[in-house]
Amino acid sequence: MRVDILEPDIDLNKAIDTLGRVLGPMLGKAWENKRKAYDDKPFNLNVNVFTQLWINKDMKIFVAYDDNDNNNVVGFLTGTAYRPMQYSARVFQIQDWYTGNRPEVEKALFSFLSEAVKFLGTDEILISNTEGEGIPDIPGNWKQETVITTRRFVKVQ
């Protein structure tokens, strides 16, 4: 297995084709794993924003490929790097990841992330998860500092 960062091509048509071909099938699978936490809402990716963030290099996409299976995509991790408004730091916030419940894919993605964020100047990693979903270890020089809880509220109809 190998993990790499998915970079957009300068040619916009090639970039969009690559994004759809490489990541498209995985995004739906990832949502199926999480949709119970969101009242079984159907998958409805905001394609314009997702694509624009990636093309502008504001969102990073890490992809795991299976060397033994024709380099098929077996997992991904997406996130954004930014500076928080309240304090001085450089944060990489993981937006989503999917590993097909394969621990070796999760380990490979998070190991790659641990190394890749060094090039982004990141000194913090934030991970959100749904109830019952575990938080993987971040290998290397990372320790859990605090737990920040996010609660989801929806408008009552």
PDB file of C-alpha atoms in Angstrom:
ATOM      1  CA  MET A   1       0.000   0.000   0.000  1.00  0.00           C
ATOM      2  CA  ARG A   2       1.121   3.511  -0.678  1.00  0.00           C
ATOM      3  CA  VAL A   3      -0.292   6.890   0.308  1.00  0.00           C
ATOM      4  CA  ASP A   4       0.146  10.087  -1.634  1.00  0.00           C
ATOM      5  CA  ILE A   5      -1.286  13.574  -1.750  1.00  0.00           C
ATOM      6  CA  LEU A   6      -3.701  14.173  -4.598  1.00  0.00           C
ATOM      7  CA  GLU A   7      -2.661  17.390  -6.320  1.00  0.00           C
ATOM      8  CA  PRO A   8      -4.794  19.221  -8.894  1.00  0.00           C
ATOM      9  CA  ASP A   9      -3.502  19.453 -12.448  1.00  0.00           C
ATOM     10  CA  ILE A  10      -2.984  22.948 -13.879  1.00  0.00           C
ATOM     11  CA  ASP A  11      -5.484  22.002 -16.598  1.00  0.00           C
ATOM     12  CA  LEU A  12      -8.863  22.433 -14.882  1.00  0.00           C
ATOM     13  CA  ASN A  13     -10.569  19.714 -16.947  1.00  0.00           C
ATOM     14  CA  LYS A  14      -7.850  17.195 -16.090  1.00  0.00           C
ATOM     15  CA  ALA A  15      -8.018  18.189 -12.413  1.00  0.00           C
ATOM     16  CA  ILE A  16     -11.782  17.691 -12.228  1.00  0.00           C
ATOM     17  CA  ASP A  17     -11.533  14.382 -14.073  1.00  0.00           C
ATOM     18  CA  THR A  18      -8.850  13.155 -11.665  1.00  0.00           C
ATOM     19  CA  LEU A  19     -10.867  14.204  -8.629  1.00  0.00           C
ATOM     20  CA  GLY A  20     -13.973  12.409  -9.861  1.00  0.00           C
ATOM     21  CA  ARG A  21     -12.128   9.287 -10.963  1.00  0.00           C
ATOM     22  CA  VAL A  22      -9.867   8.912  -7.918  1.00  0.00           C
ATOM     23  CA  LEU A  23     -12.015  10.163  -5.065  1.00  0.00           C
ATOM     24  CA  GLY A  24     -15.588  10.089  -6.382  1.00  0.00           C
ATOM     25  CA  PRO A  25     -16.411   6.446  -5.625  1.00  0.00           C
ATOM     26  CA  MET A  26     -14.912   6.682  -2.128  1.00  0.00           C
ATOM     27  CA  LEU A  27     -16.896   9.752  -1.049  1.00  0.00           C
ATOM     28  CA  GLY A  28     -20.220   7.930  -1.275  1.00  0.00           C
ATOM     29  CA  LYS A  29     -18.843   4.956   0.655  1.00  0.00           C
ATOM     30  CA  ALA A  30     -17.540   7.283   3.361  1.00  0.00           C
ATOM     31  CA  TRP A  31     -20.947   8.905   3.717  1.00  0.00           C
ATOM     32  CA  GLU A  32     -22.679   5.535   4.035  1.00  0.00           C
ATOM     33  CA  ASN A  33     -20.485   4.863   7.080  1.00  0.00           C
ATOM     34  CA  LYS A  34     -21.503   8.155   8.713  1.00  0.00           C
ATOM     35  CA  ARG A  35     -25.033   8.850   7.557  1.00  0.00           C
ATOM     36  CA  LYS A  36     -26.703   7.299  10.647  1.00  0.00           C
ATOM     37  CA  ALA A  37     -25.220  10.126  12.710  1.00  0.00           C
ATOM     38  CA  TYR A  38     -26.908  12.618  10.355  1.00  0.00           C
ATOM     39  CA  ASP A  39     -30.459  11.226  10.432  1.00  0.00           C
ATOM     40  CA  ASP A  40     -29.825   9.107   7.336  1.00  0.00           C
ATOM     41  CA  LYS A  41     -29.558  12.125   5.059  1.00  0.00           C
ATOM     42  CA  PRO A  42     -28.708  11.172   1.477  1.00  0.00           C
ATOM     43  CA  PHE A  43     -25.242  11.864   0.093  1.00  0.00           C
ATOM     44  CA  ASN A  44     -25.276  15.293  -1.565  1.00  0.00           C
ATOM     45  CA  LEU A  45     -21.731  16.615  -1.925  1.00  0.00           C
ATOM     46  CA  ASN A  46     -21.319  20.352  -2.472  1.00  0.00           C
ATOM     47  CA  VAL A  47     -19.221  19.619  -5.540  1.00  0.00           C
ATOM     48  CA  ASN A  48     -18.498  23.246  -6.436  1.00  0.00           C
ATOM     49  CA  VAL A  49     -17.079  24.165  -3.031  1.00  0.00           C
ATOM     50  CA  PHE A  50     -15.253  20.852  -2.601  1.00  0.00           C
ATOM     51  CA  THR A  51     -13.605  21.149  -6.014  1.00  0.00           C
ATOM     52  CA  GLN A  52     -12.768  24.833  -5.581  1.00  0.00           C
ATOM     53  CA  LEU A  53     -11.121  24.260  -2.193  1.00  0.00           C
ATOM     54  CA  TRP A  54      -8.999  21.481  -3.662  1.00  0.00           C
ATOM     55  CA  ILE A  55      -8.058  23.355  -6.844  1.00  0.00           C
ATOM     56  CA  ASN A  56      -7.081  26.415  -4.787  1.00  0.00           C
ATOM     57  CA  LYS A  57      -5.013  24.064  -2.589  1.00  0.00           C
ATOM     58  CA  ASP A  58      -6.965  25.138   0.489  1.00  0.00           C
ATOM     59  CA  MET A  59      -8.019  21.526   1.052  1.00  0.00           C
ATOM     60  CA  LYS A  60      -5.558  18.647   1.062  1.00  0.00           C
ATOM     61  CA  ILE A  61      -6.540  15.152  -0.036  1.00  0.00           C
ATOM     62  CA  PHE A  62      -4.446  12.143   0.966  1.00  0.00           C
ATOM     63  CA  VAL A  63      -5.210   8.911  -0.911  1.00  0.00           C
ATOM     64  CA  ALA A  64      -4.287   5.316  -0.056  1.00  0.00           C
ATOM     65  CA  TYR A  65      -3.681   2.985  -3.002  1.00  0.00           C
ATOM     66  CA  ASP A  66      -3.496  -0.814  -2.868  1.00  0.00           C
ATOM     67  CA  ASP A  67      -0.276  -1.874  -4.635  1.00  0.00           C
ATOM     68  CA  ASN A  68      -1.513  -5.480  -4.792  1.00  0.00           C
ATOM     69  CA  ASP A  69      -4.848  -4.602  -6.389  1.00  0.00           C
ATOM     70  CA  ASN A  70      -4.051  -2.609  -9.526  1.00  0.00           C
ATOM     71  CA  ASN A  71      -3.458   0.575  -7.493  1.00  0.00           C
ATOM     72  CA  ASN A  72      -7.138   0.811  -6.585  1.00  0.00           C
ATOM     73  CA  VAL A  73      -8.045   3.530  -4.099  1.00  0.00           C
ATOM     74  CA  VAL A  74      -8.771   1.965  -0.702  1.00  0.00           C
ATOM     75  CA  GLY A  75      -9.018   5.059   1.502  1.00  0.00           C
ATOM     76  CA  PHE A  76      -8.692   8.811   1.767  1.00  0.00           C
ATOM     77  CA  LEU A  77      -8.347  11.665   4.234  1.00  0.00           C
ATOM     78  CA  THR A  78      -9.298  15.295   3.589  1.00  0.00           C
ATOM     79  CA  GLY A  79      -8.539  18.390   5.615  1.00  0.00           C
ATOM     80  CA  THR A  80      -7.692  22.065   5.653  1.00  0.00           C
ATOM     81  CA  ALA A  81      -4.871  24.050   7.218  1.00  0.00           C
ATOM     82  CA  TYR A  82      -5.606  27.404   8.827  1.00  0.00           C
ATOM     83  CA  ARG A  83      -4.805  29.777  11.681  1.00  0.00           C
ATOM     84  CA  PRO A  84      -7.442  29.840  14.455  1.00  0.00           C
ATOM     85  CA  MET A  85      -8.951  33.235  15.227  1.00  0.00           C
ATOM     86  CA  GLN A  86      -8.589  32.970  19.008  1.00  0.00           C
ATOM     87  CA  TYR A  87      -4.933  31.997  19.363  1.00  0.00           C
ATOM     88  CA  SER A  88      -1.711  31.730  17.430  1.00  0.00           C
ATOM     89  CA  ALA A  89      -1.220  28.293  15.889  1.00  0.00           C
ATOM     90  CA  ARG A  90      -1.280  26.544  12.535  1.00  0.00           C
ATOM     91  CA  VAL A  91      -3.974  23.861  12.590  1.00  0.00           C
ATOM     92  CA  PHE A  92      -4.716  21.037  10.200  1.00  0.00           C
ATOM     93  CA  GLN A  93      -8.354  20.113  10.635  1.00  0.00           C
ATOM     94  CA  ILE A  94      -9.337  16.716   9.319  1.00  0.00           C
ATOM     95  CA  GLN A  95     -12.682  16.989   7.568  1.00  0.00           C
ATOM     96  CA  ASP A  96     -13.268  13.362   6.676  1.00  0.00           C
ATOM     97  CA  TRP A  97     -11.546  10.037   6.225  1.00  0.00           C
ATOM     98  CA  TYR A  98     -12.510   6.622   4.950  1.00  0.00           C
ATOM     99  CA  THR A  99     -10.600   3.368   5.264  1.00  0.00           C
ATOM    100  CA  GLY A 100     -13.180   0.673   4.534  1.00  0.00           C
ATOM    101  CA  ASN A 101     -12.728  -0.471   8.153  1.00  0.00           C
ATOM    102  CA  ARG A 102      -9.209  -1.624   7.301  1.00  0.00           C
ATOM    103  CA  PRO A 103      -6.802  -0.794  10.158  1.00  0.00           C
ATOM    104  CA  GLU A 104      -3.762  -0.956   7.871  1.00  0.00           C
ATOM    105  CA  VAL A 105      -5.276   1.715   5.593  1.00  0.00           C
ATOM    106  CA  GLU A 106      -6.069   3.939   8.572  1.00  0.00           C
ATOM    107  CA  LYS A 107      -2.544   3.516   9.930  1.00  0.00           C
ATOM    108  CA  ALA A 108      -0.998   4.334   6.544  1.00  0.00           C
ATOM    109  CA  LEU A 109      -3.156   7.449   6.039  1.00  0.00           C
ATOM    110  CA  PHE A 110      -2.512   8.847   9.512  1.00  0.00           C
ATOM    111  CA  SER A 111       1.212   8.078   9.299  1.00  0.00           C
ATOM    112  CA  PHE A 112       1.380   9.950   6.000  1.00  0.00           C
ATOM    113  CA  LEU A 113      -0.624  12.821   7.506  1.00  0.00           C
ATOM    114  CA  SER A 114       1.790  13.035  10.435  1.00  0.00           C
ATOM    115  CA  GLU A 115       4.680  13.588   8.033  1.00  0.00           C
ATOM    116  CA  ALA A 116       2.839  15.732   5.477  1.00  0.00           C
ATOM    117  CA  VAL A 117       1.632  18.372   7.926  1.00  0.00           C
ATOM    118  CA  LYS A 118       5.246  19.275   8.680  1.00  0.00           C
ATOM    119  CA  PHE A 119       5.389  20.864   5.225  1.00  0.00           C
ATOM    120  CA  LEU A 120       2.279  22.904   6.030  1.00  0.00           C
ATOM    121  CA  GLY A 121       3.898  24.320   9.163  1.00  0.00           C
ATOM    122  CA  THR A 122       1.207  22.724  11.272  1.00  0.00           C
ATOM    123  CA  ASP A 123       1.583  22.463  15.032  1.00  0.00           C
ATOM    124  CA  GLU A 124      -1.927  21.173  15.820  1.00  0.00           C
ATOM    125  CA  ILE A 125      -4.264  18.581  14.329  1.00  0.00           C
ATOM    126  CA  LEU A 126      -8.007  18.660  14.986  1.00  0.00           C
ATOM    127  CA  ILE A 127     -10.208  15.623  14.389  1.00  0.00           C
ATOM    128  CA  SER A 128     -14.003  15.544  14.568  1.00  0.00           C
ATOM    129  CA  ASN A 129     -15.778  12.250  14.868  1.00  0.00           C
ATOM    130  CA  THR A 130     -19.292  10.961  15.272  1.00  0.00           C
ATOM    131  CA  GLU A 131     -20.541   9.055  18.289  1.00  0.00           C
ATOM    132  CA  GLY A 132     -19.081   5.568  18.362  1.00  0.00           C
ATOM    133  CA  GLU A 133     -16.388   6.404  15.824  1.00  0.00           C
ATOM    134  CA  GLY A 134     -12.884   6.005  17.190  1.00  0.00           C
ATOM    135  CA  ILE A 135     -10.048   8.482  16.932  1.00  0.00           C
ATOM    136  CA  PRO A 136      -6.941   6.948  15.399  1.00  0.00           C
ATOM    137  CA  ASP A 137      -3.522   7.491  16.875  1.00  0.00           C
ATOM    138  CA  ILE A 138      -1.410  10.171  15.235  1.00  0.00           C
ATOM    139  CA  PRO A 139       2.071   8.657  15.007  1.00  0.00           C
ATOM    140  CA  GLY A 140       5.175  10.691  15.585  1.00  0.00           C
ATOM    141  CA  ASN A 141       5.559  13.671  17.817  1.00  0.00           C
ATOM    142  CA  TRP A 142       1.870  14.279  18.584  1.00  0.00           C
ATOM    143  CA  LYS A 143      -0.063  13.992  21.844  1.00  0.00           C
ATOM    144  CA  GLN A 144      -3.702  14.603  22.615  1.00  0.00           C
ATOM    145  CA  GLU A 145      -3.982  17.921  24.427  1.00  0.00           C
ATOM    146  CA  THR A 146      -7.687  18.598  24.988  1.00  0.00           C
ATOM    147  CA  VAL A 147     -11.070  17.338  23.876  1.00  0.00           C
ATOM    148  CA  ILE A 148     -13.366  19.906  22.296  1.00  0.00           C
ATOM    149  CA  THR A 149     -16.955  18.750  21.895  1.00  0.00           C
ATOM    150  CA  THR A 150     -19.060  19.723  18.905  1.00  0.00           C
ATOM    151  CA  ARG A 151     -22.810  19.264  19.193  1.00  0.00           C
ATOM    152  CA  ARG A 152     -25.165  19.206  16.235  1.00  0.00           C
ATOM    153  CA  PHE A 153     -28.534  20.946  16.436  1.00  0.00           C
ATOM    154  CA  VAL A 154     -31.169  20.858  13.708  1.00  0.00           C
ATOM    155  CA  LYS A 155     -34.199  23.063  13.298  1.00  0.00           C
ATOM    156  CA  VAL A 156     -37.437  21.444  14.433  1.00  0.00           C
ATOM    157  CA  GLN A 157     -40.003  21.522  11.628  1.00  0.00           C
TER     158      GLN A 157
END
